[in-house]
Coordinates of C-alpha atoms and ligand atoms in Angstrom, one line a residue:
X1 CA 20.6 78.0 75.1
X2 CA 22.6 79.0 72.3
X3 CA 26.0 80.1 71.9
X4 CA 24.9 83.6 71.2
X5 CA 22.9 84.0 74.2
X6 CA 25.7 82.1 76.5
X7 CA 28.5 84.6 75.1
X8 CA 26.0 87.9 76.0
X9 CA 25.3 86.5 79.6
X10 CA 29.2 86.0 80.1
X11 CA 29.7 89.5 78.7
X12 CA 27.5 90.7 81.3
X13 CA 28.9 88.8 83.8
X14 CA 32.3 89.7 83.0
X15 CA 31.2 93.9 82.8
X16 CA 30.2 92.6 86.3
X17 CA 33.1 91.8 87.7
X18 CA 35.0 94.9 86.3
X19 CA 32.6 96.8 89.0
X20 CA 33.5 94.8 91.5
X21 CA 36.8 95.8 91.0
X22 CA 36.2 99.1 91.1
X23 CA 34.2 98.9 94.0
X24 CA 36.8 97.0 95.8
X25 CA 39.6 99.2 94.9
X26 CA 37.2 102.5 96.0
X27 CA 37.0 100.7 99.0
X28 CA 40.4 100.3 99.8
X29 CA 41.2 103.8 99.0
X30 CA 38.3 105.1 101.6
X31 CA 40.0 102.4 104.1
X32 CA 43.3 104.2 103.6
X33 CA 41.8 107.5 104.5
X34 CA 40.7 106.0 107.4
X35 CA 44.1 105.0 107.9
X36 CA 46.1 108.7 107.6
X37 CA 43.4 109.9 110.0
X38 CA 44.0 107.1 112.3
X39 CA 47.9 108.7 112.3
X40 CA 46.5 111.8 113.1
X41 CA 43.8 110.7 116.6
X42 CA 46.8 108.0 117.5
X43 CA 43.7 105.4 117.4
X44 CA 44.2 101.5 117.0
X45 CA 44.0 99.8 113.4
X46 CA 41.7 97.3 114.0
X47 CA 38.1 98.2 115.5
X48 CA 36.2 94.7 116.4
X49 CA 32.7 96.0 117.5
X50 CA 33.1 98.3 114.2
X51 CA 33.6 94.8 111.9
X52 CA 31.4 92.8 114.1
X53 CA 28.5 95.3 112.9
X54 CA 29.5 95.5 109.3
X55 CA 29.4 91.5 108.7
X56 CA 26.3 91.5 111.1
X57 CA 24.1 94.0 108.7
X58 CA 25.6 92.4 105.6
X59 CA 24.5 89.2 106.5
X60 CA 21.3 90.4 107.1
X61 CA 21.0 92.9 103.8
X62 CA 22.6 89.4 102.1
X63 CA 20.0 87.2 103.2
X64 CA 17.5 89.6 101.3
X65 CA 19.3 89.0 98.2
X66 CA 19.2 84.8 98.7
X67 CA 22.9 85.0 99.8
X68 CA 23.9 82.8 102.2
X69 CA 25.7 84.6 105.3
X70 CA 28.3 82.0 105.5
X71 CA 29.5 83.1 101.9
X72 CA 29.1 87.0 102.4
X73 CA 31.2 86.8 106.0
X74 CA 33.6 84.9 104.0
X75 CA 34.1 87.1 101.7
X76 CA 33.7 90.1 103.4
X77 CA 36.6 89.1 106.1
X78 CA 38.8 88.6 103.7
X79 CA 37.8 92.0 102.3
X80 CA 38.3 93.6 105.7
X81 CA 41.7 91.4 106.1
X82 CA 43.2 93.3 103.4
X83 CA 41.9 96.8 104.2
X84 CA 43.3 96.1 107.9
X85 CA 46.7 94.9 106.4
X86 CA 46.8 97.6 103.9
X87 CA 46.1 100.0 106.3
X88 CA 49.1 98.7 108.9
X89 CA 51.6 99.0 105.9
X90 CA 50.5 102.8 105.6
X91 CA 51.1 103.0 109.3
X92 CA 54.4 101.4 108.8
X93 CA 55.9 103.3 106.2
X94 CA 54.9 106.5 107.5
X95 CA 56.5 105.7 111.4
X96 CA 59.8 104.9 109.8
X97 CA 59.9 107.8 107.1
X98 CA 59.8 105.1 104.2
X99 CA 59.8 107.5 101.3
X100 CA 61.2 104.9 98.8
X101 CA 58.2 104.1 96.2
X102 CA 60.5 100.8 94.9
X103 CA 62.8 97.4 96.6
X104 CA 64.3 94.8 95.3
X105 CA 63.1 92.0 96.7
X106 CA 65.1 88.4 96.8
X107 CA 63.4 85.3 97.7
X108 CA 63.8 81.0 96.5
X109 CA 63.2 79.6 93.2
X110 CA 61.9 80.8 90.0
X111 CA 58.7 82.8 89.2
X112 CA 55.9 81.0 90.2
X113 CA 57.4 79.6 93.5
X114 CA 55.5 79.9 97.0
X115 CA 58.2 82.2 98.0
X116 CA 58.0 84.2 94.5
X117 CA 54.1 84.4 95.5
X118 CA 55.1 85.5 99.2
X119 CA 57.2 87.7 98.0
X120 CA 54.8 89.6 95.4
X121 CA 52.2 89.7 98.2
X122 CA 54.9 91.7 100.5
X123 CA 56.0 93.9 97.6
X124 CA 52.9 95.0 96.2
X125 CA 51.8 95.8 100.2
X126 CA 54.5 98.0 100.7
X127 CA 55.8 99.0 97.2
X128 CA 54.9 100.7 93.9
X129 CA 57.3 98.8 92.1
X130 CA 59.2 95.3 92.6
X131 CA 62.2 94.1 91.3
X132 CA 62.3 90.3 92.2
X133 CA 65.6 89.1 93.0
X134 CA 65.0 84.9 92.4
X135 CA 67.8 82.9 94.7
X136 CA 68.7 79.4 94.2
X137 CA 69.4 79.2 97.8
X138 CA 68.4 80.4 100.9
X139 CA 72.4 81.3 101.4
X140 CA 71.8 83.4 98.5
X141 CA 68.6 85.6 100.0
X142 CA 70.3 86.6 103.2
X143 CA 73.7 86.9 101.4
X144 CA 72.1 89.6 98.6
X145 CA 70.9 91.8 101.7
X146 CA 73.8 91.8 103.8
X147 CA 75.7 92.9 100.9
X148 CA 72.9 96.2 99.7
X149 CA 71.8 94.2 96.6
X150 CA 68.5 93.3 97.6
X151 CA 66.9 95.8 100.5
X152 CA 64.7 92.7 101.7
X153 CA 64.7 88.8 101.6
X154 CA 61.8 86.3 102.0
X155 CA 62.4 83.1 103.7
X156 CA 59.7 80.2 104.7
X157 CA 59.8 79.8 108.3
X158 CA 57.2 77.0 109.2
X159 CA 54.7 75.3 107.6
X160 CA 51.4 74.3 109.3
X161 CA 51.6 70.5 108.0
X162 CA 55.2 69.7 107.6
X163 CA 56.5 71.6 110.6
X164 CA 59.5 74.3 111.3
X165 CA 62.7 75.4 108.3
X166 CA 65.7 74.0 110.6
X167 CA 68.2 75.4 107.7
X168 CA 66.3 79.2 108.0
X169 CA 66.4 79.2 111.7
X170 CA 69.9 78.7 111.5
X171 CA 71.0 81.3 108.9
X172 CA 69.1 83.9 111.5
X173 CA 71.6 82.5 114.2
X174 CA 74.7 83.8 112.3
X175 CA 73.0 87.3 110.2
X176 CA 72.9 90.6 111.1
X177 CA 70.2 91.4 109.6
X178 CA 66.6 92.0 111.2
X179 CA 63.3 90.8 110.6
X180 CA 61.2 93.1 109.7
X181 CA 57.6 91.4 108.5
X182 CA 55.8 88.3 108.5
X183 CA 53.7 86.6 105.7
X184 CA 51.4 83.9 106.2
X185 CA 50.3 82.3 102.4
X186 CA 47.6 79.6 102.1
X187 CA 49.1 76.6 100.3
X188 CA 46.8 75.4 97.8
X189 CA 48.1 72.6 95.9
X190 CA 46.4 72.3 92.5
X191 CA 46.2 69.9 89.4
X192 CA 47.5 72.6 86.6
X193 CA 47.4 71.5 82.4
X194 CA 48.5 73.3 79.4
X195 CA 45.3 73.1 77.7
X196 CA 42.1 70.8 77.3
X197 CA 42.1 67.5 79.1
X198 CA 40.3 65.7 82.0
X199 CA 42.0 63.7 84.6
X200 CA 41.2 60.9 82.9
X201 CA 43.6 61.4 79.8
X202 CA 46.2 62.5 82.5
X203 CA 48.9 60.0 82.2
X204 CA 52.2 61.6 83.9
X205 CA 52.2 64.0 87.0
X206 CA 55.2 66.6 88.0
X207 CA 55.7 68.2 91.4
X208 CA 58.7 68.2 94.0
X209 CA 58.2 65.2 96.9
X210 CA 56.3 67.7 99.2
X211 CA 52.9 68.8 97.5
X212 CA 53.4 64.6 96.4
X213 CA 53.5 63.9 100.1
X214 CA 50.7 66.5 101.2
X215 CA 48.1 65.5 98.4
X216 CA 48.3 61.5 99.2
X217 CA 44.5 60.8 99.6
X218 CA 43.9 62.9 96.8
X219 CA 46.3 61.0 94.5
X220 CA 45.3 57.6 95.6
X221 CA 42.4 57.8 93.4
X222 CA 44.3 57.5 90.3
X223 CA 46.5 54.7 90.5
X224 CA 47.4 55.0 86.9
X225 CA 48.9 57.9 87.3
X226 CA 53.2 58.2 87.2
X227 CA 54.8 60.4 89.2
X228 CA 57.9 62.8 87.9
X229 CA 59.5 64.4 90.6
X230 CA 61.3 68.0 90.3
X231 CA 63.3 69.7 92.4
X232 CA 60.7 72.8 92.7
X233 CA 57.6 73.4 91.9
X234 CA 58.1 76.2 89.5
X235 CA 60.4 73.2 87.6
X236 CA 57.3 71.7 87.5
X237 CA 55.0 74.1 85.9
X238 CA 57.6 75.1 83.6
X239 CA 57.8 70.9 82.2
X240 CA 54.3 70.8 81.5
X241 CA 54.4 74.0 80.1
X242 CA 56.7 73.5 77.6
X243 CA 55.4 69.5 77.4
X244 CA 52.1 71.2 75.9
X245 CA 50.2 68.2 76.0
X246 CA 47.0 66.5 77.0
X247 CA 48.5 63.8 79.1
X248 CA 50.7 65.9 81.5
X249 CA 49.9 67.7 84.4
X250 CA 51.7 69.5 87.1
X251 CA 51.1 69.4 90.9
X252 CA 51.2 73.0 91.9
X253 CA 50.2 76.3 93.2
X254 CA 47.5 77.5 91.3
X255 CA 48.6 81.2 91.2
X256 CA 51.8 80.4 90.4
X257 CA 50.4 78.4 87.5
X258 CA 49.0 81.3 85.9
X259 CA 52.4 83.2 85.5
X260 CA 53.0 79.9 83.1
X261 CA 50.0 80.3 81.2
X262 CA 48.6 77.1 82.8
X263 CA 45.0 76.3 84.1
X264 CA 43.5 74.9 86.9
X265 CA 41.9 71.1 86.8
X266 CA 41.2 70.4 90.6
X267 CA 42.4 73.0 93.5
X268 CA 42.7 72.3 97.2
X269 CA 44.2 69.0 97.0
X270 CA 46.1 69.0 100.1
X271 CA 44.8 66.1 102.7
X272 CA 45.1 68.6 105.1
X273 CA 42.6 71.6 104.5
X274 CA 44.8 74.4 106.3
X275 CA 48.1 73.9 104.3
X276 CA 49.8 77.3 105.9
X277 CA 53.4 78.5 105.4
X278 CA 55.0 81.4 107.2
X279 CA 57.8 83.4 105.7
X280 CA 59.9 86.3 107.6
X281 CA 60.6 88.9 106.2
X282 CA 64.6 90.2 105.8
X283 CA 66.4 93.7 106.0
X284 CA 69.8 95.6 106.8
X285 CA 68.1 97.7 109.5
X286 CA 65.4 97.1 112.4
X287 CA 62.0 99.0 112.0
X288 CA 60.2 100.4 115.0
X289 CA 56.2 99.5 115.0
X290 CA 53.1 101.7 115.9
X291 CA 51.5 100.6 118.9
X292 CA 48.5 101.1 116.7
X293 CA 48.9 97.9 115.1
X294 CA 49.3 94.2 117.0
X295 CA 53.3 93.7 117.3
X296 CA 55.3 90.6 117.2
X297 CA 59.1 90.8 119.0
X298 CA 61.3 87.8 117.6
X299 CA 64.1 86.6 120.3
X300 CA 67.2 84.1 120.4
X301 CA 68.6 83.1 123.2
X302 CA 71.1 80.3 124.6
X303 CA 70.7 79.6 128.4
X304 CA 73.6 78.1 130.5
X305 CA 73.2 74.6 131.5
X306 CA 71.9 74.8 134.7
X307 CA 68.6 72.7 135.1
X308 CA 65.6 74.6 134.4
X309 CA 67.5 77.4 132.8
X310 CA 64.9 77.7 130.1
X311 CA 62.1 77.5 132.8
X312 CA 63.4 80.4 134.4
X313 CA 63.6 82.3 131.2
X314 CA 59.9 81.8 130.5
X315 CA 59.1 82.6 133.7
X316 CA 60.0 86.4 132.9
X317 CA 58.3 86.2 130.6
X318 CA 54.9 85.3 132.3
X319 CA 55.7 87.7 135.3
X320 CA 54.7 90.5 132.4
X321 CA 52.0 88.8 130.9
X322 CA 53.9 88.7 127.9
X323 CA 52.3 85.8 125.2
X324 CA 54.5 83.3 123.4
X325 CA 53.4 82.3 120.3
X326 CA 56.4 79.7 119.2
X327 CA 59.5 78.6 120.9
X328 CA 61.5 76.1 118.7
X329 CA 65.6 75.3 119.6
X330 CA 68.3 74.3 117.5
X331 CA 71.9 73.2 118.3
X332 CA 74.8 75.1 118.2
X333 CA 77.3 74.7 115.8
X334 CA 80.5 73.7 117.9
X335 CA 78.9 73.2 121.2
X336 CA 77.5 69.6 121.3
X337 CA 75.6 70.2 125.0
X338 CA 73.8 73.5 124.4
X339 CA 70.9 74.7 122.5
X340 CA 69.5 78.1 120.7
X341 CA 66.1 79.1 121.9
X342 CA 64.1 81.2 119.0
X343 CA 61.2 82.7 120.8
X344 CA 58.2 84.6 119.4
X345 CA 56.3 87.1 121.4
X346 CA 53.2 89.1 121.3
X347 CA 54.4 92.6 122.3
X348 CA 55.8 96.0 121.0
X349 CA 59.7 95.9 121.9
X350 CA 58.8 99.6 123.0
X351 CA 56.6 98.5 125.5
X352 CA 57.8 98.9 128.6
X353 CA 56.8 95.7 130.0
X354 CA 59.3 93.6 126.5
X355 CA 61.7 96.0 127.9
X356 CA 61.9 95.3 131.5
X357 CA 61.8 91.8 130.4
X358 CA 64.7 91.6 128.0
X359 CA 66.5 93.4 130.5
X360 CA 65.8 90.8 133.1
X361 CA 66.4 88.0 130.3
X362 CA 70.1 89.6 130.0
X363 CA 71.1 88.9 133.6
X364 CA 69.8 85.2 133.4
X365 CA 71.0 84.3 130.2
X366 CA 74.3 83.1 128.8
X367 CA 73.3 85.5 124.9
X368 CA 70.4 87.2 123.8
X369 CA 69.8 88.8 120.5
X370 CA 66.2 90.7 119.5
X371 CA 66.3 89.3 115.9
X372 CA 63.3 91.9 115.7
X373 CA 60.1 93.7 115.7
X374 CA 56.7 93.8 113.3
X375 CA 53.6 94.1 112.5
X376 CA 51.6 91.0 113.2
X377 CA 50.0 89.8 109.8
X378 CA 47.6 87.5 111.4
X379 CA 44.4 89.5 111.3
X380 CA 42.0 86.7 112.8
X381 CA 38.4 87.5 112.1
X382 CA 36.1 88.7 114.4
X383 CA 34.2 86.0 116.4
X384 CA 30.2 86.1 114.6
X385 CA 27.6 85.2 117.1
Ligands
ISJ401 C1 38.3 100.9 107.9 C2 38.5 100.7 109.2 O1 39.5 100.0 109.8 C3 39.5 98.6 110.0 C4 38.9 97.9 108.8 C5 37.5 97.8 108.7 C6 36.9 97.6 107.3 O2 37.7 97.4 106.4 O3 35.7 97.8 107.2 C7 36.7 98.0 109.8 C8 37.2 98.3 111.0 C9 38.7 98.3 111.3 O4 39.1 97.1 111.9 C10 37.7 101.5 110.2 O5 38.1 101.6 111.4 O6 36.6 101.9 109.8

């Protein structure tokens, strides 16, 4: 093939993709139509049999074309993941009379950070325009709320491999502020360079100790290669980008790469495939959430010292059939023998079964605080059979 004939069929291919976009974005915009009449009947977001359907005849219509049904459900859930989630943001803003068209937005790091990704993801859900507000700690985020400069703040929560954020959980023990949203973003660490190489010619590697520690397996295989740790990621990128050469590389998010100008050599790295962090979101005042869309309440709560104490507590909350999804405790500052309970719930705090049990939670514990109420981003895929 000659290098005529290559650049037409890459033309083509990239005319292509233009229509997908357009598709995609027409599809979103019928999906949000769907939602305003969904606030009119009062119905739920999500429609299972509807999706389970959709994927169904696609896979079918798919299979006609020679494409395989494991790729078109793939790519079709996450296609209905973000017409569901855009969909629940519509809901939002419209319940609490969220006429504002722009936030400011404060979050860790500079650009290019997981939490400058989380917090881009967030913004462009819920906002025409952003202003990023980049902290250098997590001090910093809640700090800029409490004080009206920033109207929300992104914080990491958990992460699937490396476990719970002690230092997060224990700003929310002394804020005011409420949480008011959940992200969930795929960690995808990825070999990034500033121009043409191979990993061959790779000689020097930059990342902070955690993607070093999460890629292990994957770095054994080049034994050669010397580490450079950073303290962030984005201090990373930012070496090799202004390095500009052959033998450096960064070990980073792939996205976040981009905003550097730099390109991916090998993605998905991590030894662990599902590399997941959460981040909550941050703001001055509670929200209230549609029973249309699946709810999450956040509590904290310290028990008095009486044996079984926390036993009891959960006890309430079975007697309503009310599901936890996390319960993690941390000491409290000044009180060697007690601990903090953080507990997550699936349920509307409007509901009247979270009310009758917070209010039976009140008489049998020593402090309780709803830290708050929102829209659950986890939109699991419907079960194929
Ligand atoms: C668009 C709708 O809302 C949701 C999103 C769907 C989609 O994007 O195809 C399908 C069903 C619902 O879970 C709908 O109800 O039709």
């Amino acid at each position: 093939m000659n290098d005529n004939t290559l650049l037409t069929l890459r033309d083509r291919i990239s005319a292509l993709d233009l229509n997908l976009l357009s598709l995609l974005a027409e599809r979103r915009a019928l999906a949000l139509d769907v939602a305003r009449s969904k606030i009119a009947s009062q119905r739920p977001i999500r429609d299972m049999a509807r999706e389970r359907e959709l994927l169904k005849r696609l896979v079918t219509e798919g299979q006609k074309r020679d494409l395989d049904g494991f790729y078109v459900t793939r790519l079709f859930q996450m296609i209905i993941e973000d017409s569901v989630l855009t969909q629940q943001a519509l809901l939002q803003l419209d319940l609490n009379h969220q006429e504002q068209r722009s936030a400011r937005v404060a979050f860790l790091g500079p650009k290019g950070s997981y939490s400058h990704l989380a917090a881009r993801q967030y913004g462009a859900r819920y906002f025409e325009q952003v202003v990023e507000c980049g902290c250098q700690k997590f001090s910093d985020i809640v700090q800029l709320v409490e004080t009206g400069q920033a109207e929300y703040g992104i914080l990491p929560i958990e992460n699937s491999s490396s476990g719970s954020i002690n230092e997060v959980y224990d700003l929310l023990q002394h804020t005011h502020l409420s949480l008011v949203g959940e992200i969930a973003i795929p960690i995808d660490h990825c070999i990034l360079v500033s121009g043409n190489t191979n990993l061959e010619r790779i000689e020097v590697i930059y990342s902070h100790p955690q993607p070093f520690q999460q890629c292990s397996q994957f770095l054994g295989r080049f034994p050669q290669w010397q580490f450079d740790y950073c303290e962030s990621t984005a201090a990373a990128m930012e070496k090799v980008a202004q390095l500009n050469r052959p033998t450096v590389a960064a070990l980073v998010s792939g996205q976040g790469g981009a905003l550097y100008g730099l390109q991916v050599l090998e993605s998905n790295l991590a030894n662990q495939q599902q590399n997941i962090t959460r981040f909550i979101v941050l703001a001055r005042k509670p929200i209230d959430v549609t029973e249309q869309v699946p709810a999450k309440t956040t509590l904290i709560m310290a028990t008095g010292q009486q044996s079984g104490a926390l036993v009891e507590a959960l006890l309430v909350l079975r007697t309503h059939g009310i599901v936890m999804t996390r319960l993690e405790s941390r000491p409290i500052h000044g009180n060697a023998h007690e601990e903090m309970f953080y507990i997550d719930v699936q349920a509307n705090l409007r509901s009247g079964k979270m009310q009758k049990a917070l209010r039976e939670l009140q008489a049998i514990t020593r402090s309780l605080k709803v830290l708050g109420c929102y829209p659950s981003e986890n939109v699991l895929p419907v079960d194929q059979e």
